[in-house]
Amino acid sequence: MRSQSLGDGGAAPWRDQRLSPTERVEALLPLMSLEEKIAQLVGVWVGADASGEGVAPHQSDMISELPPWSTVIQYGLGQLTRPFGTAPVDPVLGARSLAASQAQIVAASRFGIPAQVHEECLTGFAAWRATVYPTPLSWGASFDPELVEAMADRIGRSMRAAGVHQGLAPVLDVTRDYRWGRTEETIGEDPYLVGTTGAAYVRGLERAGVVATLKHFAGYSASRGGRNLAPVPMGRRELADVILPPFEMALRLGGARSVMNSYAEIDGLPVAADSGLLTGLLRDEWGFTGTVVADYFAVRFLQTLHGVAGDAADAARLALRAGIDVELPTVDTFGEPLVEAARRGEVDEALIDRALRRVLIQKIELGLLDEGWQELPDDVASLRFDDEASQDIALRLARESVVLVRNTGVLPLPMGSRVALVGPVADDPMAMLGCYSFPNHVGVNHSDFGLGLDIPTLRDELARRVPLLTHEPGCAITGEDTSGIPAAVAAAAAADVCVLAVGDRAGMFGRGTSGEGCDAVDLRLPGVQSDLVRAVLATGTPVVLVSMAGRPYALGPEFDDAAAVVQAFFLGQLGGQALAEVLTGAVDPSGRLPVSVARDAGGLPSTYLAPPLGRRNKVSSIDPTPAYPFGHGLSYTTFEWSDATVVEPREDPIAWPVDGEVRVRITVANTGERGGTEVVQLYLHDPVAQTTRPVVRLIGYTRLPLAPGEVAHVTFGVPADVASFTGLTGQRIVEPGDVELRFGRSSGDVAAALPLRLVGAERQVGFERELLTSVRVEPLVAVPQSA
C-alpha cells in the first residue's frame, strides 16, 4: 500500500496512530474533493446479478450497468459488497481476489484508503463452504446467550481471516406476526430474550474484530398483515417498550458499531427518511457514534416504493438528512445524483461531511488507514470457513434448541422398535437451512457447485441409530399432489412408531415457504402437509410430529392425537444429527419456545405480550390462547420447583424501592432418573398501571443443568429499572404500586408468585437505566434418589 504525504515530506497525519481517530479525520477531510468525499459513502456490489434471481428486494430492477471498474474507484470507495456472498468462490481464491481488488482501490485514489468489506452472517459467514449454524429462532429456543456469543466469535474470526470487516447481523426485530416470512430471522417474540441474545451475538462478532450491524432499525417486524415491507401501524409505546429495547441492549451491552435502517414506514414516515429516529433517538439520546448503513436499495425506495422523494437526488438528500451514512449495496443515489445536487446547493455539504467523519473514524478503528496495512491476511493459504471447532458449536446450539413440545411417553424412541419416517422434509438437507444460509440464499442459483458442505438429513442420522427404519415422503412441501400419501400411510400402519417430519423450505421472494418475501396467508402447514398429518394420525400408530420450520405453525385440535410433538427451527448443517439424538434419547431436550405456537391457524396471530383484553375474554368469540405458550418446553427427566422467597430486602420483603433492587430465589431439583437442563424463567406481572401492560413479560432466565437428584438455588437480582415502561407522557418510568414476580416454567405455567410493592415516587429513567436481571446459581448437595 502506498503512503500518502501530498508533498509535505513526511508521513500523512491521517496515518499517524499517535493521533486520535477524530484528529486523523480532521486532518484528511479538508483535503478531499466533493467526489472523493461521496465515494466513501457508497458501496459497490461485486458480481451483482440482475437476472431476477436476486437476494435483495427489487434487485433486478435496481441493478443497472455500472461504469468500468477503473471509473468506479477513481475517487476511492467506501465499501465492497459481498465479495464472498454473491457467488460460490473458493475461500483461498476469494481472499486473494479480494486483496487484489483492495490493492487497486488503494492505488487508484489520492489518499490510498481501502474499502470496508461487508458480508451477511446471520447463520454463519454467508460464503461457500462456510459453517451453517442454526437460525436465530433456534438461538432464542436455546435460551443460551453464552453459546450464541461463542458462535458469533467463530463467525467473526472466519470473516476477518478472509479480509471482511463488517457483518450485517444480528436481526433484532421482535416477532409480532408469525405469518411474516422473516420470522425465522428473528430471535423470538420477547424483547428481553431478543435483547440479551442479540447483545451476546454482537459481543462475539465485535470481539473477533468485525463490525456488527443491528437490523432492522426499527419496526420492520410489525408490518400490517405480516407482509414484507408493508406499512407499520405502530404507536409510540409499542415502539418504545417492545421494538427498541433489543437495540438498546445490543448497543450498550454488546458494543455494536453499526446500525441498518428498516425498510418500514411507521405511521406514514419511512425510517430511511426519519431524522427523529436515526438522529434524534439513536444519536442524540442514545449517544451512538458508529455508522448507519442503508438496507439494500432503501434510499432509492424513498422514491420508487414510498413516494416521498421526487427523484434520486431527493432520495439521497432525505436519507443523508435523516442520518444514513452509507448507501448499500451499490452506487446509486449517493453517486452522480448526490454530487450534482450538492454542486447545485440542494444538499448541504455539511451533511456529507457529517457522514464522512463517521465512515472514516470507523475505517481508522479497523486499522484501514494505518501505515503497514496489508491487503492480504496472514496465513491465507490455510484459510477454511468450516472447521471442527465451528461444527462443534453448531451442533451444540442445534441440540440445545430442539423443543420437546408434547410427549405422552413415546419418546425417546424405544430400542428395537420399527420406525416409519414420513414427511417431505425428512430427507431434504435444505430443510435444515435458513433463508440467509449461503446454500439457500445464493447457492440455489449455482447448482453446479453443490452445497459445499456435508449436510446429513434427519433420515441419514436416524438410519444410523434406528436399524428398523423405513421412509416415505408422503408429499412435497408445496403443491397439491396427494398421490404419495397412501404409501406413507401404509408405512406408518406397519410400524411401531411413526416420525412425521413436516415444515418449510426457506427461500427468497416467493421461492420458498419461509424467508424474506415468503409471507404466509395463515398458519396452516404449506401444501397438503396437513392432509398427510391427518391421514397418518388416523392409522392409530403412535406419531411423533416433528416440525422443521421457519415459523410456528398452528397445532389445533386436528393434531391433538399426536403422541409427541417436537419443534425445530432450521437447525443448521448438523441439525439432522441433533434431532436424531433427541428423538433417540442420546440428548435430553432442553429447548424452549421463543415464540408461542398458535392453536388457530386462521385467527390473527398474537404474541404472549398482550394486555388482558388481548387474551381470552367474554367480549369476543375468538380465543387467542396458544396451543403452547412462549417459554414452553419439556425434558426426559422431571424437575421440582420449591421454596420461592424474597432474599433482599430483608427488613420488609414486600417493599421494592423504585430505585433499588430486589433479590428473589427458588430451589430447583432434578427428581428424575437422568440428567437434564431446566430453563428457569422469571416474569413480571403488573396488575394496575397508568397504561395497559402485558399480563406477564420475561425479565430474567437461566439454563440450569442438573444431574439426577441434584438440587440448586437460583437467585435473580432484579433492578427496579427492569419494571419500567412508557407512561402517559411518553417518558419511560418506574411507577410505584403492587407487582408480582413469577417464577415460570413458561409464560403460561407459573411455579410460584411473589407479591411485591414498588415504593417511592414515580421515577423517570432513560437509555442509561439498568437493563439486566442478574442470575446466580448455587449448587446444593445432591439429594440421593429414593430406592
Coordinates of C-alpha atoms in Angstrom, one line a residue, residues 203-656:
R203 CA -20.1 -9.2 21.7
G204 CA -18.8 -12.3 19.9
L205 CA -18.6 -10.6 16.5
E206 CA -17.1 -7.4 17.7
R207 CA -14.5 -9.4 19.9
A208 CA -13.4 -11.0 16.7
G209 CA -12.8 -7.5 15.2
V210 CA -15.8 -7.4 12.9
V211 CA -18.3 -4.6 13.0
A212 CA -21.7 -5.8 14.0
T213 CA -24.7 -4.3 12.2
L214 CA -28.0 -4.1 14.1
K215 CA -31.0 -4.9 11.8
H216 CA -33.5 -3.6 11.1
F217 CA -33.8 -0.3 13.0
A218 CA -36.8 -0.2 13.6
G219 CA -40.3 -1.6 13.4
Y220 CA -39.8 -3.9 10.4
S221 CA -41.4 -7.0 12.0
A222 CA -44.6 -5.2 12.9
S223 CA -45.9 -4.8 9.4
R224 CA -49.6 -4.9 8.7
G225 CA -50.8 -8.5 7.9
G226 CA -47.3 -9.9 8.3
R227 CA -46.5 -8.8 4.7
N228 CA -42.9 -7.9 3.9
L229 CA -42.3 -4.1 3.6
A230 CA -45.9 -3.4 4.4
P231 CA -46.8 -0.3 6.4
V232 CA -46.4 -0.4 10.2
P233 CA -49.3 0.9 12.2
M234 CA -47.5 1.2 15.4
G235 CA -47.9 3.5 18.3
R236 CA -45.0 5.1 20.2
R237 CA -45.5 2.8 23.3
E238 CA -45.2 -0.4 21.3
L239 CA -42.1 1.0 19.6
A240 CA -40.6 2.1 22.9
D241 CA -41.5 -0.9 25.0
V242 CA -41.3 -3.8 22.6
I243 CA -39.3 -2.9 19.5
L244 CA -36.5 -0.6 20.7
P245 CA -35.2 -2.4 23.9
P246 CA -33.2 -5.1 22.0
F247 CA -31.4 -2.3 20.1
E248 CA -30.6 -0.5 23.3
M249 CA -29.2 -3.7 24.8
A250 CA -27.1 -4.5 21.8
L251 CA -25.6 -1.1 21.8
R252 CA -24.9 -0.8 25.5
L253 CA -24.2 -4.4 26.4
G254 CA -22.8 -5.5 23.1
G255 CA -20.9 -2.5 21.7
A256 CA -22.3 -2.7 18.1
R257 CA -20.7 -0.2 15.8
S258 CA -23.2 -0.1 13.0
V259 CA -27.0 0.1 12.5
M260 CA -29.0 -0.7 9.4
N261 CA -32.3 1.1 8.8
S262 CA -35.6 -0.7 8.5
Y263 CA -37.4 -0.7 5.2
A264 CA -40.6 0.1 7.2
E265 CA -42.7 3.2 7.2
I266 CA -44.1 3.9 10.7
D267 CA -47.2 6.0 10.7
G268 CA -46.5 7.1 7.2
L269 CA -42.9 8.1 7.6
P270 CA -40.3 5.7 6.1
V271 CA -37.5 5.1 8.5
A272 CA -34.8 5.9 5.9
A273 CA -36.1 9.5 6.0
D274 CA -36.8 9.7 9.7
S275 CA -34.4 12.0 11.4
G276 CA -36.2 11.7 14.7
L277 CA -35.4 8.0 14.8
L278 CA -32.0 7.8 13.1
T279 CA -30.6 11.0 14.6
G280 CA -32.7 12.3 17.4
L281 CA -33.2 9.0 19.2
L282 CA -30.2 6.9 18.0
R283 CA -27.5 9.6 18.2
D284 CA -28.7 12.5 20.3
E285 CA -30.5 10.4 23.1
W286 CA -28.6 7.2 22.9
G287 CA -25.2 8.6 22.0
F288 CA -24.5 6.2 19.2
T289 CA -21.3 7.2 17.3
G290 CA -21.0 4.5 14.7
T291 CA -22.3 4.3 11.2
V292 CA -25.8 3.9 9.9
V293 CA -25.9 1.9 6.7
A294 CA -28.8 1.7 4.3
D295 CA -30.6 -1.6 3.9
Y296 CA -30.2 -2.6 0.3
F297 CA -31.7 0.0 -2.1
A298 CA -33.6 1.6 0.8
V299 CA -32.5 5.1 -0.2
R300 CA -33.9 4.7 -3.8
F301 CA -37.0 3.1 -2.3
L302 CA -37.9 6.5 -0.9
Q303 CA -38.6 7.4 -4.5
T304 CA -39.8 4.2 -6.1
L305 CA -41.7 2.5 -3.3
H306 CA -42.6 5.1 -0.7
G307 CA -43.2 8.1 -2.9
V308 CA -41.7 10.6 -0.5
A309 CA -38.9 11.6 -2.9
G310 CA -39.2 13.0 -6.4
D311 CA -36.0 11.7 -7.8
A312 CA -32.7 10.0 -6.9
A313 CA -31.1 13.3 -5.7
D314 CA -34.1 14.0 -3.5
A315 CA -34.0 10.5 -2.0
A316 CA -30.3 11.0 -1.3
R317 CA -31.0 14.3 0.4
L318 CA -33.7 12.8 2.6
A319 CA -31.6 9.9 3.7
L320 CA -28.5 12.0 4.5
R321 CA -30.6 14.5 6.4
A322 CA -32.2 11.6 8.4
G323 CA -28.8 10.2 9.3
I324 CA -27.9 7.4 6.8
D325 CA -24.2 7.5 6.3
V326 CA -23.6 4.8 3.7
E327 CA -25.7 3.7 0.7
L328 CA -25.7 0.0 0.1
P329 CA -25.4 -2.3 -1.8
T330 CA -24.0 -0.4 -4.7
V331 CA -23.6 3.1 -6.3
D332 CA -26.9 4.7 -6.9
T333 CA -28.4 7.9 -5.4
F334 CA -25.2 8.6 -3.5
G335 CA -23.3 8.6 -6.8
E336 CA -23.7 11.2 -9.5
P337 CA -27.2 12.4 -8.4
L338 CA -25.8 13.4 -5.0
V339 CA -22.7 15.0 -6.5
E340 CA -24.8 17.1 -8.8
A341 CA -27.3 18.0 -6.1
A342 CA -24.5 19.2 -3.8
R343 CA -23.0 21.3 -6.5
R344 CA -26.4 22.9 -7.1
G345 CA -26.7 23.7 -3.4
E346 CA -29.7 21.4 -3.0
V347 CA -27.8 19.2 -0.5
D348 CA -25.8 20.9 2.3
E349 CA -22.2 19.6 2.1
A350 CA -22.1 19.7 5.9
L351 CA -24.4 16.6 5.8
I352 CA -21.9 14.9 3.5
D353 CA -19.1 15.8 5.9
R354 CA -21.1 14.5 8.9
A355 CA -21.5 11.1 7.3
L356 CA -17.9 11.1 6.1
R357 CA -16.5 11.6 9.5
R358 CA -18.3 8.6 10.9
V359 CA -17.2 6.4 8.0
L360 CA -13.6 7.4 8.2
I361 CA -13.4 7.1 12.0
Q362 CA -14.7 3.5 11.7
K363 CA -12.1 2.7 9.0
I364 CA -9.4 4.1 11.3
E365 CA -10.8 1.9 14.1
L366 CA -10.4 -1.1 11.8
G367 CA -6.8 -0.2 11.0
L368 CA -7.5 0.6 7.3
L369 CA -5.7 3.9 7.4
D370 CA -2.7 2.7 9.4
E371 CA 0.8 2.5 7.9
G372 CA 1.6 -1.1 7.1
W373 CA -2.0 -2.2 6.5
Q374 CA -1.9 -5.3 4.3
E375 CA -4.4 -6.2 1.7
L376 CA -3.8 -10.0 2.1
P377 CA -4.5 -11.5 5.5
D378 CA -1.8 -13.7 7.1
D379 CA -1.9 -17.5 6.5
V380 CA -4.4 -17.1 3.7
A381 CA -3.2 -20.4 2.1
S382 CA -4.7 -22.4 5.0
L383 CA -8.0 -20.5 5.1
R384 CA -11.0 -22.6 5.9
F385 CA -14.5 -21.5 6.7
D386 CA -15.8 -24.8 8.1
D387 CA -13.7 -26.5 10.8
E388 CA -14.2 -28.8 13.7
A389 CA -14.4 -26.1 16.3
S390 CA -17.2 -24.3 14.4
Q391 CA -19.0 -27.6 13.7
D392 CA -18.9 -28.4 17.4
I393 CA -20.6 -25.1 18.3
A394 CA -23.1 -25.5 15.6
L395 CA -24.0 -29.0 16.9
R396 CA -24.2 -27.9 20.5
L397 CA -26.5 -25.0 19.6
A398 CA -28.7 -27.2 17.5
R399 CA -29.1 -29.7 20.3
E400 CA -30.0 -27.0 22.8
S401 CA -32.6 -25.5 20.6
V402 CA -34.7 -28.6 19.9
V403 CA -38.0 -28.2 21.8
L404 CA -40.0 -31.1 23.1
V405 CA -43.5 -29.7 23.0
R406 CA -45.6 -32.7 23.9
N407 CA -44.7 -36.3 25.0
T408 CA -47.1 -39.0 26.1
G409 CA -44.2 -41.4 26.7
V410 CA -43.4 -42.4 23.1
L411 CA -40.1 -40.5 23.3
P412 CA -37.3 -41.4 23.4
L413 CA -37.9 -43.9 20.6
P414 CA -37.9 -47.4 22.2
M415 CA -34.9 -49.5 21.4
G416 CA -35.6 -52.1 18.7
S417 CA -38.8 -50.6 17.5
R418 CA -39.9 -50.4 13.9
V419 CA -39.9 -46.8 12.9
A420 CA -41.5 -45.2 9.9
L421 CA -40.0 -41.9 8.9
V422 CA -42.6 -40.0 6.9
G423 CA -42.8 -36.4 5.6
P424 CA -41.4 -34.1 2.9
V425 CA -38.6 -32.6 5.0
A426 CA -37.3 -35.9 6.4
D427 CA -34.7 -36.5 3.7
D428 CA -34.0 -32.9 2.5
P429 CA -30.7 -31.3 3.5
M430 CA -32.1 -27.9 2.6
A431 CA -34.8 -28.3 5.3
M432 CA -32.0 -27.7 7.8
L433 CA -31.0 -24.3 6.5
G434 CA -32.4 -20.8 6.9
C435 CA -33.0 -18.3 4.2
Y436 CA -29.7 -16.4 4.9
S437 CA -27.5 -19.5 4.7
F438 CA -25.3 -19.5 1.7
P439 CA -26.8 -22.6 0.1
N440 CA -30.3 -21.2 0.3
H441 CA -29.5 -17.6 -0.3
V442 CA -27.1 -17.8 -3.2
G443 CA -26.2 -21.4 -3.9
V444 CA -29.6 -22.3 -5.3
N445 CA -28.7 -20.3 -8.3
H446 CA -25.4 -22.1 -8.7
S447 CA -26.3 -25.8 -8.5
D448 CA -23.2 -26.9 -10.4
F449 CA -21.1 -26.1 -7.3
G450 CA -23.1 -28.3 -4.9
L451 CA -23.8 -27.4 -1.3
G452 CA -20.1 -27.1 -0.4
L453 CA -20.8 -28.9 2.9
D454 CA -21.9 -32.3 4.2
I455 CA -25.4 -31.7 5.5
P456 CA -26.9 -35.0 6.8
T457 CA -30.6 -35.2 6.7
L458 CA -32.9 -36.5 9.5
R459 CA -33.2 -39.7 7.6
D460 CA -29.4 -40.1 7.3
E461 CA -29.0 -39.7 11.1
L462 CA -31.9 -41.7 12.2
A463 CA -30.8 -44.6 10.0
R464 CA -27.5 -44.7 11.9
R465 CA -29.4 -45.1 15.2
V466 CA -32.6 -47.0 14.3
P467 CA -31.9 -50.3 12.4
L468 CA -35.6 -50.9 11.6
L469 CA -36.3 -47.6 9.7
T470 CA -38.5 -47.2 6.7
H471 CA -39.1 -44.0 4.8
E472 CA -41.8 -42.5 2.6
P473 CA -42.0 -38.7 1.8
G474 CA -45.8 -38.8 1.5
C475 CA -46.0 -35.4 -0.3
A476 CA -43.9 -32.4 -1.3
I477 CA -43.5 -29.3 0.9
T478 CA -45.7 -27.3 -1.5
G479 CA -48.2 -28.3 -4.2
E480 CA -51.4 -30.2 -4.3
D481 CA -50.2 -33.7 -5.2
T482 CA -51.5 -36.3 -2.7
S483 CA -50.5 -39.4 -4.6
G484 CA -47.8 -40.3 -2.2
I485 CA -49.9 -40.2 0.9
P486 CA -51.2 -43.8 0.7
A487 CA -47.7 -45.2 0.7
A488 CA -46.8 -43.0 3.7
V489 CA -50.0 -44.3 5.5
A490 CA -49.1 -47.9 4.7
A491 CA -45.5 -47.4 6.1
A492 CA -46.9 -45.8 9.3
A493 CA -49.5 -48.5 9.8
A494 CA -46.8 -51.2 9.6
A495 CA -44.6 -49.5 12.1
D496 CA -44.5 -49.4 15.9
V497 CA -43.9 -45.6 15.8
C498 CA -44.1 -43.1 13.1
V499 CA -41.9 -40.0 13.0
L500 CA -43.7 -37.5 10.8
A501 CA -41.4 -34.6 9.7
V502 CA -43.2 -31.6 8.2
G503 CA -42.3 -28.0 7.7
D504 CA -40.7 -25.4 5.4
R505 CA -38.3 -24.8 2.6
A506 CA -36.5 -21.4 3.1
G507 CA -36.1 -19.2 0.1
M508 CA -36.3 -15.6 -1.2
F509 CA -39.2 -13.6 -2.5
G510 CA -41.7 -16.4 -3.1
R511 CA -39.1 -19.1 -3.9
G512 CA -39.7 -20.8 -0.5
T513 CA -42.4 -21.1 2.2
S514 CA -40.3 -19.2 4.7
G515 CA -37.8 -16.4 4.4
E516 CA -37.6 -12.9 3.1
G517 CA -40.6 -12.1 0.9
C518 CA -42.1 -15.6 1.7
D519 CA -45.0 -14.5 3.8
A520 CA -47.9 -16.8 4.7
V521 CA -51.7 -16.2 4.5
D522 CA -52.3 -18.1 7.6
L523 CA -50.5 -20.6 9.9
R524 CA -51.5 -23.8 8.1
L525 CA -48.7 -26.1 7.0
P526 CA -47.8 -25.4 3.4
G527 CA -49.2 -27.6 0.6
V528 CA -51.0 -30.8 1.5
Q529 CA -48.9 -31.5 4.6
S530 CA -52.0 -31.2 6.9
D531 CA -53.7 -33.8 4.8
L532 CA -50.7 -36.1 5.3
V533 CA -50.7 -35.5 9.0
R534 CA -54.4 -36.3 9.3
A535 CA -54.1 -39.5 7.3
V536 CA -51.1 -40.7 9.3
L537 CA -52.7 -39.9 12.6
A538 CA -55.8 -41.9 11.5
T539 CA -53.7 -45.1 11.3
G540 CA -53.6 -45.4 15.1
T541 CA -49.8 -45.8 15.1
P542 CA -48.2 -43.5 17.7
V543 CA -47.0 -40.5 15.8
V544 CA -44.1 -38.2 16.7
L545 CA -44.8 -34.9 14.8
V546 CA -41.6 -33.1 14.1
S547 CA -41.9 -29.5 12.7
M548 CA -38.8 -28.3 11.0
A549 CA -39.8 -24.8 10.1
G550 CA -39.1 -21.1 10.0
R551 CA -42.3 -20.1 11.9
P552 CA -44.5 -21.8 14.4
Y553 CA -47.4 -23.4 12.5
A554 CA -50.7 -23.8 14.3
L555 CA -51.3 -27.1 16.2
G556 CA -55.1 -27.1 16.5
P557 CA -57.4 -29.9 17.5
E558 CA -56.5 -31.9 14.4
F559 CA -53.1 -32.5 15.9
D560 CA -54.2 -33.5 19.4
D561 CA -53.8 -37.2 18.7
A562 CA -50.1 -36.9 18.1
A563 CA -48.2 -38.9 20.8
A564 CA -45.4 -36.4 20.8
V565 CA -44.6 -33.0 19.1
V566 CA -41.1 -31.7 18.5
Q567 CA -40.3 -28.2 17.2
A568 CA -37.1 -27.3 15.5
F569 CA -36.4 -24.0 13.7
F570 CA -33.8 -24.6 10.9
L571 CA -31.1 -26.3 12.9
G572 CA -28.2 -25.7 10.6
Q573 CA -25.8 -28.2 8.9
L574 CA -25.8 -30.6 11.8
G575 CA -29.4 -30.3 12.7
G576 CA -30.2 -33.8 11.4
Q577 CA -27.8 -35.2 14.0
A578 CA -29.2 -33.1 16.8
L579 CA -32.7 -34.1 16.0
A580 CA -31.9 -37.8 15.8
E581 CA -30.0 -37.6 19.1
V582 CA -33.0 -36.0 20.8
L583 CA -35.5 -38.5 19.3
T584 CA -33.5 -41.5 20.4
G585 CA -32.7 -40.1 23.8
A586 CA -28.9 -39.7 23.4
V587 CA -29.5 -36.0 24.2
D588 CA -32.1 -34.6 26.6
P589 CA -34.2 -31.9 25.0
S590 CA -33.7 -28.6 26.7
G591 CA -35.0 -26.0 24.1
R592 CA -37.9 -23.7 25.0
L593 CA -40.3 -22.0 22.6
P594 CA -39.1 -18.5 21.6
V595 CA -42.5 -17.9 20.0
S596 CA -45.9 -19.2 21.0
V597 CA -47.5 -22.0 19.0
A598 CA -50.9 -20.9 17.9
R599 CA -54.0 -23.2 18.1
D600 CA -56.0 -21.5 15.4
A601 CA -54.3 -21.3 12.0
G602 CA -56.7 -18.7 10.7
G603 CA -57.1 -16.2 13.5
L604 CA -54.8 -13.2 13.6
P605 CA -51.6 -14.3 15.3
S606 CA -50.9 -12.6 18.6
T607 CA -47.8 -13.0 20.8
Y608 CA -47.9 -13.6 24.5
L609 CA -47.1 -9.9 25.2
A610 CA -50.8 -9.0 25.4
P611 CA -52.8 -7.0 28.0
P612 CA -56.0 -8.6 29.5
L613 CA -58.2 -7.6 26.5
G614 CA -55.7 -9.2 24.2
R615 CA -56.3 -12.5 25.8
R616 CA -59.4 -14.8 26.0
N617 CA -62.3 -12.8 27.3
K618 CA -66.1 -12.5 27.2
V619 CA -66.4 -9.7 24.7
S620 CA -65.0 -11.7 21.7
S621 CA -65.8 -15.1 20.3
I622 CA -62.2 -15.5 19.2
D623 CA -59.9 -17.3 21.7
P624 CA -56.3 -16.4 21.0
T625 CA -54.9 -18.7 23.7
P626 CA -52.0 -20.6 22.1
A627 CA -51.7 -24.3 22.0
Y628 CA -48.3 -23.9 23.6
P629 CA -47.0 -20.6 25.1
F630 CA -43.8 -18.7 24.9
G631 CA -41.1 -20.4 27.1
H632 CA -42.7 -23.9 27.0
G633 CA -40.6 -27.0 26.6
L634 CA -40.3 -30.5 28.2
S635 CA -37.5 -32.8 29.2
Y636 CA -37.0 -36.5 29.5
T637 CA -36.5 -36.0 33.2
T638 CA -38.6 -34.3 35.9
F639 CA -37.9 -31.1 37.9
E640 CA -39.4 -29.9 41.2
W641 CA -39.5 -26.2 42.0
S642 CA -40.0 -25.1 45.6
D643 CA -39.3 -22.6 48.4
A644 CA -39.7 -19.4 46.4
T645 CA -38.7 -16.4 48.6
V646 CA -37.6 -12.8 48.7
V647 CA -34.0 -12.7 49.8
E648 CA -33.5 -8.9 49.8
P649 CA -34.7 -6.5 51.2
R650 CA -34.9 -8.4 54.5
E651 CA -36.4 -5.6 56.6
D652 CA -39.6 -5.5 54.6
P653 CA -39.7 -8.3 52.0
I654 CA -42.7 -6.8 50.3
A655 CA -41.2 -3.3 49.7
W656 CA -39.2 -2.8 46.5

